[in-house]
PDB file of C-alpha atoms in Angstrom:
ATOM      1  CA  MET A   1       0.202  -0.535  -0.026  1.00 81.00           C
ATOM      2  CA  ILE A   2       2.927   2.316   0.816  1.00 84.00           C
ATOM      3  CA  ARG A   3       3.696   1.866  -2.180  1.00 86.00           C
ATOM      4  CA  PHE A   4       1.292   2.636  -4.465  1.00 90.00           C
ATOM      5  CA  VAL A   5       1.068   5.712  -2.096  1.00 89.00           C
ATOM      6  CA  LEU A   6       4.562   6.655  -2.781  1.00 86.00           C
ATOM      7  CA  ASN A   7       3.775   5.951  -6.954  1.00 87.00           C
ATOM      8  CA  VAL A   8       0.636   7.980  -6.690  1.00 88.00           C
ATOM      9  CA  LEU A   9       2.460  11.506  -5.755  1.00 86.00           C
ATOM     10  CA  TRP A  10       5.605  10.500  -7.693  1.00 85.00           C
ATOM     11  CA  LEU A  11       3.255  10.806 -10.576  1.00 85.00           C
ATOM     12  CA  ILE A  12       1.743  13.979  -8.748  1.00 83.00           C
ATOM     13  CA  PHE A  13       4.525  15.723  -7.467  1.00 79.00           C
ATOM     14  CA  GLY A  14       8.097  14.159  -8.280  1.00 73.00           C
ATOM     15  CA  GLY A  15       7.244  14.596 -12.098  1.00 78.00           C
ATOM     16  CA  GLY A  16       7.164  11.358 -13.160  1.00 80.00           C
ATOM     17  CA  LEU A  17       4.941  12.353 -15.190  1.00 84.00           C
ATOM     18  CA  VAL A  18       6.358  15.009 -17.502  1.00 83.00           C
ATOM     19  CA  LEU A  19       9.969  12.450 -16.997  1.00 84.00           C
ATOM     20  CA  ALA A  20       7.768   9.262 -18.709  1.00 85.00           C
ATOM     21  CA  ILE A  21       6.749  12.054 -21.202  1.00 87.00           C
ATOM     22  CA  GLY A  22       9.470  13.537 -22.045  1.00 85.00           C
ATOM     23  CA  TYR A  23      11.488   9.516 -22.127  1.00 85.00           C
ATOM     24  CA  GLY A  24       8.714   8.963 -24.935  1.00 88.00           C
ATOM     25  CA  ILE A  25       8.377  12.043 -26.900  1.00 88.00           C
ATOM     26  CA  ALA A  26      12.351  10.269 -27.463  1.00 85.00           C
ATOM     27  CA  ALA A  27      11.318   7.287 -27.675  1.00 88.00           C
ATOM     28  CA  LEU A  28       9.186   8.735 -30.183  1.00 90.00           C
ATOM     29  CA  ILE A  29      11.919  10.050 -32.494  1.00 88.00           C
ATOM     30  CA  CYS A  30      14.246   7.408 -32.212  1.00 86.00           C
ATOM     31  CA  PHE A  31      10.827   5.588 -34.114  1.00 91.00           C
ATOM     32  CA  VAL A  32      10.780   7.469 -36.489  1.00 92.00           C
ATOM     33  CA  LEU A  33      14.941   7.612 -37.620  1.00 87.00           C
ATOM     34  CA  VAL A  34      15.169   3.503 -38.785  1.00 83.00           C
ATOM     35  CA  VAL A  35      18.375   2.781 -36.957  1.00 86.00           C
ATOM     36  CA  THR A  36      17.820   4.060 -33.494  1.00 86.00           C
ATOM     37  CA  ILE A  37      14.576   1.756 -32.490  1.00 89.00           C
ATOM     38  CA  PRO A  38      17.036   0.111 -30.178  1.00 86.00           C
ATOM     39  CA  PHE A  39      16.960   2.933 -28.325  1.00 86.00           C
ATOM     40  CA  GLY A  40      13.036   4.605 -28.427  1.00 88.00           C
ATOM     41  CA  VAL A  41      12.816   0.399 -26.789  1.00 88.00           C
ATOM     42  CA  ALA A  42      15.257   1.767 -24.292  1.00 87.00           C
ATOM     43  CA  SER A  43      13.447   4.353 -23.895  1.00 87.00           C
ATOM     44  CA  LEU A  44      10.757   3.173 -23.686  1.00 90.00           C
ATOM     45  CA  ARG A  45      11.576   0.944 -20.586  1.00 88.00           C
ATOM     46  CA  LEU A  46      12.542   4.455 -19.094  1.00 87.00           C
ATOM     47  CA  ALA A  47       9.232   5.642 -20.079  1.00 88.00           C
ATOM     48  CA  SER A  48       7.263   2.873 -18.080  1.00 88.00           C
ATOM     49  CA  TYR A  49      10.242   2.648 -14.841  1.00 87.00           C
ATOM     50  CA  SER A  50      10.043   6.998 -14.291  1.00 86.00           C
ATOM     51  CA  LEU A  51       6.797   6.235 -14.293  1.00 87.00           C
ATOM     52  CA  TRP A  52       5.928   3.969 -11.694  1.00 86.00           C
ATOM     53  CA  PRO A  53       9.066   3.013  -9.865  1.00 85.00           C
ATOM     54  CA  PHE A  54       8.356   2.535  -6.284  1.00 86.00           C
ATOM     55  CA  GLY A  55       8.038  -1.653  -5.729  1.00 87.00           C
ATOM     56  CA  ARG A  56       9.961  -1.717  -8.728  1.00 87.00           C
ATOM     57  CA  THR A  57      13.722  -2.541 -10.322  1.00 86.00           C
ATOM     58  CA  LEU A  58      16.746  -3.335 -12.319  1.00 84.00           C
ATOM     59  CA  VAL A  59      18.224  -6.324 -12.953  1.00 86.00           C
ATOM     60  CA  PRO A  60      20.621  -7.407 -16.187  1.00 84.00           C
ATOM     61  CA  LYS A  61      19.127  -9.104 -19.019  1.00 83.00           C
ATOM     62  CA  PRO A  62      20.463 -12.721 -18.929  1.00 81.00           C
ATOM     63  CA  GLY A  63      22.100 -13.515 -22.571  1.00 79.00           C
ATOM     64  CA  VAL A  64      22.778  -9.839 -24.102  1.00 78.00           C
ATOM     65  CA  GLY A  65      25.689  -9.891 -26.062  1.00 79.00           C
ATOM     66  CA  VAL A  66      28.803  -7.605 -26.858  1.00 84.00           C
ATOM     67  CA  ALA A  67      26.102  -5.377 -29.469  1.00 82.00           C
ATOM     68  CA  SER A  68      24.423  -4.158 -26.487  1.00 83.00           C
ATOM     69  CA  GLY A  69      27.844  -3.485 -24.512  1.00 84.00           C
ATOM     70  CA  ILE A  70      28.498  -1.128 -27.736  1.00 88.00           C
ATOM     71  CA  ALA A  71      25.130   0.607 -27.453  1.00 86.00           C
ATOM     72  CA  ASN A  72      25.027   0.843 -24.607  1.00 86.00           C
ATOM     73  CA  VAL A  73      28.443   3.606 -25.355  1.00 89.00           C
ATOM     74  CA  ILE A  74      26.688   5.244 -27.750  1.00 87.00           C
ATOM     75  CA  TRP A  75      24.167   5.776 -25.183  1.00 85.00           C
ATOM     76  CA  VAL A  76      25.971   6.554 -22.469  1.00 87.00           C
ATOM     77  CA  VAL A  77      27.766   9.065 -25.290  1.00 87.00           C
ATOM     78  CA  LEU A  78      24.308  11.035 -26.685  1.00 82.00           C
ATOM     79  CA  ALA A  79      22.013  10.629 -24.753  1.00 80.00           C
ATOM     80  CA  GLY A  80      22.778   9.128 -20.790  1.00 83.00           C
ATOM     81  CA  TRP A  81      25.342  11.316 -19.015  1.00 87.00           C
ATOM     82  CA  TRP A  82      23.242  14.414 -19.373  1.00 85.00           C
ATOM     83  CA  LEU A  83      20.166  11.997 -18.067  1.00 84.00           C
ATOM     84  CA  ALA A  84      22.390  10.822 -15.338  1.00 87.00           C
ATOM     85  CA  LEU A  85      23.555  14.065 -14.570  1.00 88.00           C
ATOM     86  CA  SER A  86      19.815  15.338 -14.134  1.00 86.00           C
ATOM     87  CA  HIS A  87      18.106  12.553 -12.068  1.00 87.00           C
ATOM     88  CA  ILE A  88      21.016  13.536  -9.716  1.00 90.00           C
ATOM     89  CA  VAL A  89      20.932  16.651  -9.542  1.00 90.00           C
ATOM     90  CA  ALA A  90      16.973  16.199  -8.704  1.00 86.00           C
ATOM     91  CA  GLY A  91      17.613  14.022  -6.292  1.00 88.00           C
ATOM     92  CA  VAL A  92      19.841  16.217  -4.371  1.00 92.00           C
ATOM     93  CA  SER A  93      17.891  18.800  -5.044  1.00 89.00           C
ATOM     94  CA  LEU A  94      14.399  16.821  -3.110  1.00 87.00           C
ATOM     95  CA  CYS A  95      16.722  15.860  -0.678  1.00 91.00           C
ATOM     96  CA  LEU A  96      17.071  18.622   0.626  1.00 93.00           C
ATOM     97  CA  THR A  97      13.383  18.735   2.060  1.00 89.00           C
ATOM     98  CA  ILE A  98      12.589  15.569   4.302  1.00 91.00           C
ATOM     99  CA  ILE A  99       8.870  15.084   2.426  1.00 87.00           C
ATOM    100  CA  GLY A 100      11.365  14.905  -0.758  1.00 87.00           C
ATOM    101  CA  ILE A 101      13.714  12.400  -0.234  1.00 90.00           C
ATOM    102  CA  PRO A 102      11.684   9.578  -0.901  1.00 87.00           C
ATOM    103  CA  PHE A 103      11.374  11.118  -4.463  1.00 87.00           C
ATOM    104  CA  GLY A 104      15.342  11.849  -4.683  1.00 89.00           C
ATOM    105  CA  VAL A 105      15.893   7.847  -3.352  1.00 89.00           C
ATOM    106  CA  ALA A 106      13.403   7.458  -6.789  1.00 87.00           C
ATOM    107  CA  ASN A 107      15.284   9.720  -9.074  1.00 88.00           C
ATOM    108  CA  PHE A 108      18.642   8.452  -7.797  1.00 91.00           C
ATOM    109  CA  LYS A 109      16.879   5.525  -8.827  1.00 87.00           C
ATOM    110  CA  LEU A 110      16.420   6.141 -12.320  1.00 87.00           C
ATOM    111  CA  VAL A 111      20.452   6.565 -12.554  1.00 89.00           C
ATOM    112  CA  PRO A 112      22.393   3.428 -13.750  1.00 87.00           C
ATOM    113  CA  ALA A 113      18.556   3.475 -16.189  1.00 86.00           C
ATOM    114  CA  ALA A 114      19.598   6.396 -17.640  1.00 87.00           C
ATOM    115  CA  ILE A 115      22.700   5.785 -18.352  1.00 89.00           C
ATOM    116  CA  TRP A 116      22.993   2.879 -19.417  1.00 86.00           C
ATOM    117  CA  PRO A 117      19.933   0.797 -20.227  1.00 84.00           C
ATOM    118  CA  LEU A 118      20.243  -1.597 -22.718  1.00 85.00           C
ATOM    119  CA  GLY A 119      20.196  -5.151 -21.433  1.00 82.00           C
ATOM    120  CA  GLN A 120      18.368  -3.917 -18.591  1.00 83.00           C
ATOM    121  CA  GLU A 121      15.575  -4.744 -17.794  1.00 84.00           C
ATOM    122  CA  VAL A 122      12.682  -3.143 -14.742  1.00 85.00           C
ATOM    123  CA  VAL A 123      11.179  -6.290 -12.391  1.00 87.00           C
ATOM    124  CA  PRO A 124       9.125  -6.049  -9.523  1.00 88.00           C
ATOM    125  CA  ALA A 125      11.122  -5.500  -6.303  1.00 82.00           C
ATOM    126  CA  PRO A 126      11.504  -8.350  -3.524  1.00 79.00           C
TER     127      PRO A 126
END
């Protein structure tokens, strides 16, 4: 029940809806450019994770190959570093207040996903 309440508050006050829309727009752009479709899939994964982060976690997907690693390096250079930096800045600013600490922690959870999204999957937290 706590996770549900935190997710609803995250959607309203924590910026989850804005993040999901931003990642969704990035996914649409990646789908238009055919070569970047894997990045679009990763953006959709980030959109769903940023929409409902509490009670979910990232785990490495078994059996990913070298292509995923190379694509992640390209992702880090083009988009990952500034996405991760924005999540870190938002997380630190949210942690300045007691009420914002859970939302800051949620932003910190999004950093690994933003910097290295390919070869990861979002699963329910134990």
